[in-house]
Short mmCIF file of C-alpha atoms and ligand atoms in Angstrom, two decimals:
data_model
loop_
_atom_site.label_atom_id
_atom_site.label_comp_id
_atom_site.label_asym_id
_atom_site.label_seq_id
_atom_site.Cartn_x
_atom_site.Cartn_y
_atom_site.Cartn_z
CA MET K 112 111.41 120.95 97.84
CA ALA K 113 113.14 117.46 98.42
CA THR K 114 111.74 115.01 100.33
CA MET K 115 112.99 114.16 103.51
CA ILE K 116 111.89 111.68 105.79
CA THR K 117 110.41 112.20 109.83
CA SER K 118 111.55 110.79 112.76
CA GLU K 119 107.89 109.79 112.55
CA CYS K 120 108.71 106.50 110.19
CA ILE K 121 107.21 103.43 111.84
CA ASN K 122 110.22 101.44 108.69
CA CYS K 123 107.19 99.46 108.06
CA GLY K 124 109.51 99.71 104.31
CA ALA K 125 106.33 99.88 102.00
CA CYS K 126 108.00 103.73 100.26
CA GLU K 127 111.04 102.35 99.23
CA PRO K 128 109.83 100.00 96.33
CA GLU K 129 107.75 102.99 95.03
CA CYS K 130 110.39 105.70 94.08
CA PRO K 131 111.59 105.43 90.76
CA ASN K 132 115.14 107.53 91.75
CA ASN K 133 116.22 104.61 94.38
CA ALA K 134 116.50 107.75 96.19
CA ILE K 135 115.38 106.47 99.93
CA THR K 136 116.49 103.40 101.97
CA GLN K 137 116.86 101.76 105.25
CA ALA K 138 119.32 103.57 107.97
CA ASP K 139 119.90 103.17 111.14
CA GLU K 140 116.97 103.83 113.17
CA ILE K 141 114.74 105.11 110.00
CA TYR K 142 114.69 105.02 106.89
CA VAL K 143 116.55 108.32 104.42
CA ILE K 144 116.21 109.73 101.30
CA ASP K 145 118.99 110.79 99.65
CA PRO K 146 118.23 114.81 98.51
CA LEU K 147 120.58 114.50 95.49
CA LEU K 148 118.49 111.69 93.52
CA CYS K 149 115.37 112.36 94.95
CA THR K 150 112.68 114.69 91.79
CA GLU K 151 109.80 114.93 94.26
CA CYS K 152 108.33 112.34 91.22
CA VAL K 153 108.98 115.12 89.13
CA GLY K 154 109.64 112.71 85.00
CA PHE K 155 107.17 110.15 86.73
CA HIS K 156 103.96 111.00 88.88
CA ASP K 157 101.92 114.12 89.45
CA TYR K 158 102.69 113.06 93.25
CA GLU K 159 105.70 111.92 95.17
CA ALA K 160 105.46 107.95 95.03
CA CYS K 161 106.16 108.20 98.96
CA ALA K 162 103.71 109.69 100.99
CA ALA K 163 101.57 107.85 98.57
CA VAL K 164 101.26 104.58 100.21
CA CYS K 165 103.58 106.70 103.77
CA PRO K 166 100.91 104.85 106.49
CA VAL K 167 101.78 107.12 109.23
CA ASP K 168 102.01 110.83 106.63
CA CYS K 169 106.34 111.24 107.87
CA CYS K 170 106.94 111.97 103.69
CA VAL K 171 107.58 115.27 104.00
CA THR K 172 109.10 117.77 101.97
CA ASP K 173 112.24 119.74 102.99
CA PRO K 174 111.27 123.60 103.87
CA ASN K 175 115.91 123.83 104.06
CA ASN K 176 116.24 122.31 100.49
CA VAL K 177 113.89 124.18 97.55
CA GLU K 178 114.40 123.35 94.07
CA THR K 179 113.07 124.87 90.80
CA GLU K 180 110.01 121.94 88.64
CA GLU K 181 113.69 122.59 85.99
CA ALA K 182 116.18 121.34 88.77
CA LEU K 183 114.46 117.93 89.84
CA ILE K 184 113.65 117.11 86.35
CA GLY K 185 117.21 117.48 85.70
CA ARG K 186 117.96 115.63 87.73
CA ALA K 187 115.38 112.99 86.85
CA ARG K 188 117.44 113.40 83.39
CA THR K 189 120.79 113.12 84.45
CA ILE K 190 119.45 109.80 86.85
CA HIS K 191 117.58 107.81 83.90
CA ALA K 192 119.93 108.78 80.72
CA ASP K 193 118.57 106.15 78.88
CA THR K 194 114.73 107.71 80.00
CA ASP K 195 112.97 110.34 76.81
CA PHE K 196 110.95 112.54 78.76
CA GLY K 197 109.40 114.43 76.75
CA ASP K 198 107.62 118.46 77.15
CA THR K 199 105.25 117.20 78.80
CA PHE K 200 105.81 114.88 82.09
CA GLU K 201 104.28 113.94 85.42
CA SER K 202 105.33 116.94 87.18
CA ARG K 203 103.62 117.77 91.32
CA PHE K 204 104.81 120.75 90.45
CA ARG K 205 101.34 121.08 87.64
CA GLU K 206 99.38 118.25 89.18
CA GLY K 207 96.75 115.58 86.89
CA GLU K 208 98.68 117.70 83.44
CA GLY K 209 101.87 115.83 82.44
CA SER K 210 101.47 112.94 79.59
CA ASP K 211 101.96 109.55 81.01
CA ALA K 212 104.29 107.78 82.16
CA PRO K 213 108.28 108.48 80.41
CA ALA K 214 109.15 105.83 78.03
CA ALA K 215 111.64 103.86 80.57
CA PRO K 216 113.56 100.47 79.88
CA VAL K 217 112.28 98.78 82.81
CA GLU K 218 114.39 97.34 83.71
CA ALA K 219 115.41 98.98 87.06
CA THR K 220 117.23 97.15 88.73
CA ALA K 221 119.73 94.59 88.67
CA ALA K 222 117.01 91.71 90.64
CA GLY K 223 114.42 92.60 87.51
CA PRO K 224 111.53 95.09 87.38
CA ALA K 225 110.71 97.33 90.46
CA PRO K 226 107.86 98.07 91.27
CA ALA K 227 108.53 101.43 90.79
CA ALA K 228 108.64 100.76 86.96
CA ALA K 229 104.81 99.56 87.21
CA ALA K 230 104.06 102.36 89.31
CA GLN K 231 105.20 104.73 86.31
CA ALA K 232 103.17 102.82 84.09
CA ALA K 233 99.98 102.55 85.85
CA GLY K 234 100.59 106.21 86.71
CA ALA K 235 97.81 106.45 89.35
CA PRO K 236 98.03 106.08 92.93
CA ALA K 237 95.52 103.24 93.51
CA ALA K 238 97.24 101.50 90.63
CA VAL K 239 101.18 101.82 92.70
CA PHE K 240 98.96 99.76 95.45
CA ALA K 241 97.38 97.61 92.74
CA ASP K 242 101.01 96.91 91.08
CA SER K 243 103.13 96.70 94.39
CA SER K 244 101.09 93.47 96.23
CA GLN K 245 101.98 90.79 93.15
CA PRO K 246 105.07 89.20 93.01
CA SER K 247 107.02 89.84 90.07
CA ILE K 248 107.80 85.77 91.91
CA SER K 249 106.21 82.74 91.33
CA ILE K 250 106.74 78.80 92.87
CA PRO K 251 105.66 75.68 90.78
CA ALA K 252 102.94 73.93 92.61
CA PRO K 253 104.43 71.12 95.09
CA ASP K 254 103.53 68.53 92.92
CA GLN K 255 105.33 69.96 90.15
CA TRP K 256 108.00 71.30 91.98
CA PRO K 257 111.36 69.95 89.95
CA VAL K 258 113.89 67.61 91.31
CA SER K 259 117.45 66.59 90.34
CA LEU K 260 118.13 63.28 90.19
CA HIS K 261 121.45 61.24 90.05
CA CYS K 262 121.17 58.62 87.68
CA PHE K 263 123.35 55.84 89.82
CA ALA K 264 124.43 54.18 87.18
CA CYS K 265 125.61 56.94 84.57
CA ASP K 266 126.53 58.93 86.56
CA ALA K 267 124.40 61.75 84.61
CA VAL K 268 121.19 64.55 86.38
CA TYR K 269 118.19 64.36 85.57
CA GLU K 270 114.53 66.53 86.59
CA VAL K 271 111.28 64.68 87.88
CA GLU K 272 108.24 66.52 89.43
CA THR K 273 108.02 65.73 92.83
CA GLY K 274 104.55 64.55 91.77
CA ARG K 275 106.00 61.07 90.43
CA LEU K 276 107.68 60.25 93.56
CA THR K 277 104.90 58.75 94.75
CA ILE K 278 105.90 55.31 96.13
CA GLY K 279 106.73 51.68 93.78
CA ASN K 280 106.99 54.73 91.10
CA VAL K 281 109.58 53.33 88.57
CA LEU K 282 111.65 56.51 87.61
CA PHE K 283 113.61 55.80 84.07
CA CYS K 284 117.28 58.10 83.83
CA PRO K 285 116.60 59.99 79.70
CA HIS K 286 120.70 59.59 79.59
CA CYS K 287 121.69 55.64 79.85
CA PHE K 288 117.55 54.67 80.92
CA LYS K 289 118.57 52.60 83.69
CA SER K 290 115.59 52.37 86.13
CA THR K 291 115.47 52.79 89.46
CA VAL K 292 112.16 52.81 91.83
CA VAL K 293 110.40 55.17 94.37
CA LYS K 294 110.79 54.04 98.34
CA ASP K 295 108.44 55.18 100.87
CA ASP K 296 111.96 57.33 103.02
CA PHE K 297 112.95 59.37 99.33
CA ASN K 298 109.09 59.72 98.93
CA TYR K 299 108.31 60.71 101.74
CA ALA K 300 111.84 63.14 102.43
CA VAL K 301 111.16 65.04 99.39
CA ARG K 302 107.25 65.50 99.54
CA THR K 303 107.53 66.83 103.04
CA THR K 304 110.79 68.91 102.41
CA VAL K 305 108.41 70.71 99.11
CA GLN K 306 104.85 70.53 101.54
CA ARG K 307 106.30 72.20 104.12
CA PHE K 308 108.05 74.72 101.77
CA HIS K 309 105.51 75.35 99.49
CA ASP K 310 103.20 76.52 103.05
CA GLU K 311 106.12 78.99 104.30
CA TRP K 312 105.15 80.06 101.07
CA ASP K 313 101.82 80.42 100.72
CA ARG K 314 101.67 82.06 104.54
CA ASP K 315 104.39 84.42 103.76
CA LEU K 316 102.83 86.33 100.80
CA SER K 317 98.89 86.69 102.18
CA ALA K 318 100.74 88.21 104.92
CA PHE K 319 102.26 90.27 102.33
CA ARG K 320 99.78 91.32 100.37
CA GLU K 321 97.21 91.87 103.47
CA ARG K 322 99.75 94.22 104.64
CA ARG K 323 99.39 95.82 101.28
CA GLN K 324 96.08 96.01 101.53
CA GLN K 325 96.17 97.45 104.70
CA GLU K 326 98.55 99.82 103.51
CA LEU K 327 96.20 100.39 99.80
CA GLN K 328 93.21 100.83 102.87
CA GLN K 329 94.88 102.92 104.99
CA PHE K 330 96.19 105.51 103.05
CA GLN K 331 92.60 105.69 100.81
CA GLU K 332 91.23 106.63 103.67
CA ARG K 333 93.31 109.47 103.97
CA ARG K 334 92.53 111.09 100.64
CA GLN K 335 89.13 110.41 100.87
CA LYS K 336 89.23 113.14 104.80
CA GLU K 337 91.69 115.32 102.72
CA LEU K 338 89.22 115.47 100.14
CA LEU K 339 86.17 115.81 102.42
CA ALA K 340 88.45 118.80 104.65
CA PHE K 341 89.20 119.81 101.66
CA GLU K 342 85.57 120.29 100.22
CA LYS K 343 84.88 121.29 103.76
CA ASN K 344 87.18 124.15 103.57
CA GLN K 345 86.14 125.22 99.47
CA ARG K 346 82.62 125.86 100.13
CA LYS K 347 83.22 127.61 103.27
CA ARG K 348 85.39 129.38 100.91
CA VAL K 349 82.61 129.89 98.88
CA ASP K 350 79.90 130.67 100.40
CA GLU K 351 82.10 133.38 102.32
CA PHE K 352 83.46 134.86 98.25
CA GLY K 353 79.29 135.35 97.90
CA LYS K 354 78.55 137.18 101.04
CA HIS K 355 81.73 139.72 100.45
CA MET K 356 79.94 139.12 97.19
CA ALA K 357 77.00 140.81 97.99
CA ARG K 358 78.11 142.94 100.45
CA LEU K 359 79.59 144.33 97.04
CA THR K 360 76.82 144.72 95.02
CA GLY K 361 74.80 146.03 97.92
CA ASP K 362 77.01 148.70 98.96
CA TYR K 363 77.00 150.16 94.41
CA GLN K 364 75.43 153.76 95.36
CA ALA K 365 73.51 153.34 91.26
CA PRO K 366 72.85 156.49 89.62
CA GLY K 367 68.69 156.76 90.15
CA LYS K 368 69.05 155.00 93.33
CA ARG K 369 66.94 156.88 96.10
CA ILE K 370 68.61 158.11 99.29
CA ASP K 371 67.29 157.28 102.91
CA LYS K 372 67.07 160.86 103.55
CA ARG K 373 66.86 160.28 107.36
CA ALA K 374 70.02 158.09 107.44
CA LEU K 375 71.80 161.39 105.94
CA LEU K 376 70.19 163.31 108.53
CA SER K 377 70.88 161.09 111.34
CA TRP K 378 74.53 160.82 110.14
CA ARG K 379 75.04 164.48 110.02
CA SER K 380 73.52 165.08 113.46
CA ARG K 381 76.38 162.34 114.81
CA ALA K 382 79.19 164.51 113.15
CA ASP K 383 77.14 168.31 114.73
CA ASN K 384 77.12 166.70 118.42
CA SER K 385 80.86 165.22 117.93
CA ALA K 386 81.67 168.99 116.34
CA SER K 387 80.67 171.07 119.92
S1 SF4 L 62 109.57 112.04 95.88
FE1 SF4 L 62 109.22 110.89 94.96
S2 SF4 L 62 111.58 110.23 94.23
FE2 SF4 L 62 111.39 111.95 96.56
S3 SF4 L 62 111.92 109.70 97.32
FE3 SF4 L 62 110.10 109.73 97.61
S4 SF4 L 62 109.45 108.80 96.59
FE4 SF4 L 62 112.26 109.02 95.69
S1 SF4 L 63 106.30 104.48 104.46
FE1 SF4 L 63 106.33 106.17 106.02
S2 SF4 L 63 106.44 104.98 108.11
FE2 SF4 L 63 107.50 102.91 106.26
S3 SF4 L 63 109.41 102.73 106.21
FE3 SF4 L 63 108.33 104.86 104.73
S4 SF4 L 63 109.14 106.88 105.82
FE4 SF4 L 63 108.50 105.20 107.08
#
C-alpha cells in the first residue's frame, strides 16, 4: 500500500526531507504524498521514513492502494536509475533483513546532499534524526566574515575579514597597494550588520535543533510505548498459549491411564435421565 497523509497533518514539514523519492510536498492545506513516487521506502529503509518522523502519526498506509514489494522496488529502480539496489535491498516487507543503504549517488538534489541521503547511509531512525538536525550550510565567525572592499584608486575589488575593520586600521589594496584607513562609521556599519545576521542565524539554528530534538524525543517515546504495548500483547499470547497447551496435554487419555469410574458413572446416569 502506498503511504498517505491524513487530515491530522500539522504541517510541521518533518517528513518532507526524509523521503528518498521526493514524493512529499506541501499542498494548500496539508502535506501530500505522490503515490507515483512513493515506494513505501522500499529500497532505502525497512520502515517508512515519513511515518517514522511524523510527530502526530498521520503518515499511514493507504488501504485503497495496495502494492506488492516487487512493484515498489521496480518503481524505486525507475526513479533512481543510477542506483544499484542489489537483491537484498531494504524493505518494510522484510524488516531487519535488508542490506545497508544502496550505492546511491549522494547528490540527490541540486541543493546538495539531501537529508534523505544521509538517512540512507545511517539506516536507522535515530540516526535519521541526528543527521537531519545538522544543516550542511555554515557561516564564518563574525570576525572572519569576508567583506568586499572597492579600491578608490585602482577600482579593483578585494576582500578583508571583518575583524580587520577596526577603527584606524590601515588597509592596503593587494592590487595597487594604495592604503586606506577604517573610519568609525564604516567599522560600526559593517560589524553591527554582520553581528546582527549572526545573531539571527544562531537563533534560527537553535530553534531548528530544539524542534528536531523534541521530534526525536516524541518519536522515541512513541516507539517505546509501541514496544511496551507489543511486549504486553506478546506476553499475554504466550500465557494463553501455555494454558491451551496445558489443557491439550491434560486431556490426553494416555494408554494405561486410570479411568475415573465415578466420572464415567455420573456421565451414564446423566445420559439415562435425559433418555427417560
Ligand atoms: S513512505 Fe517513504 S517513499 Fe513513501 S512518501 Fe514516505 S518517505 Fe517517501
Ligand atoms: S511529519 Fe506528519 S504532521 Fe509533519 S508535515 Fe509530515 S505528515 Fe504532516
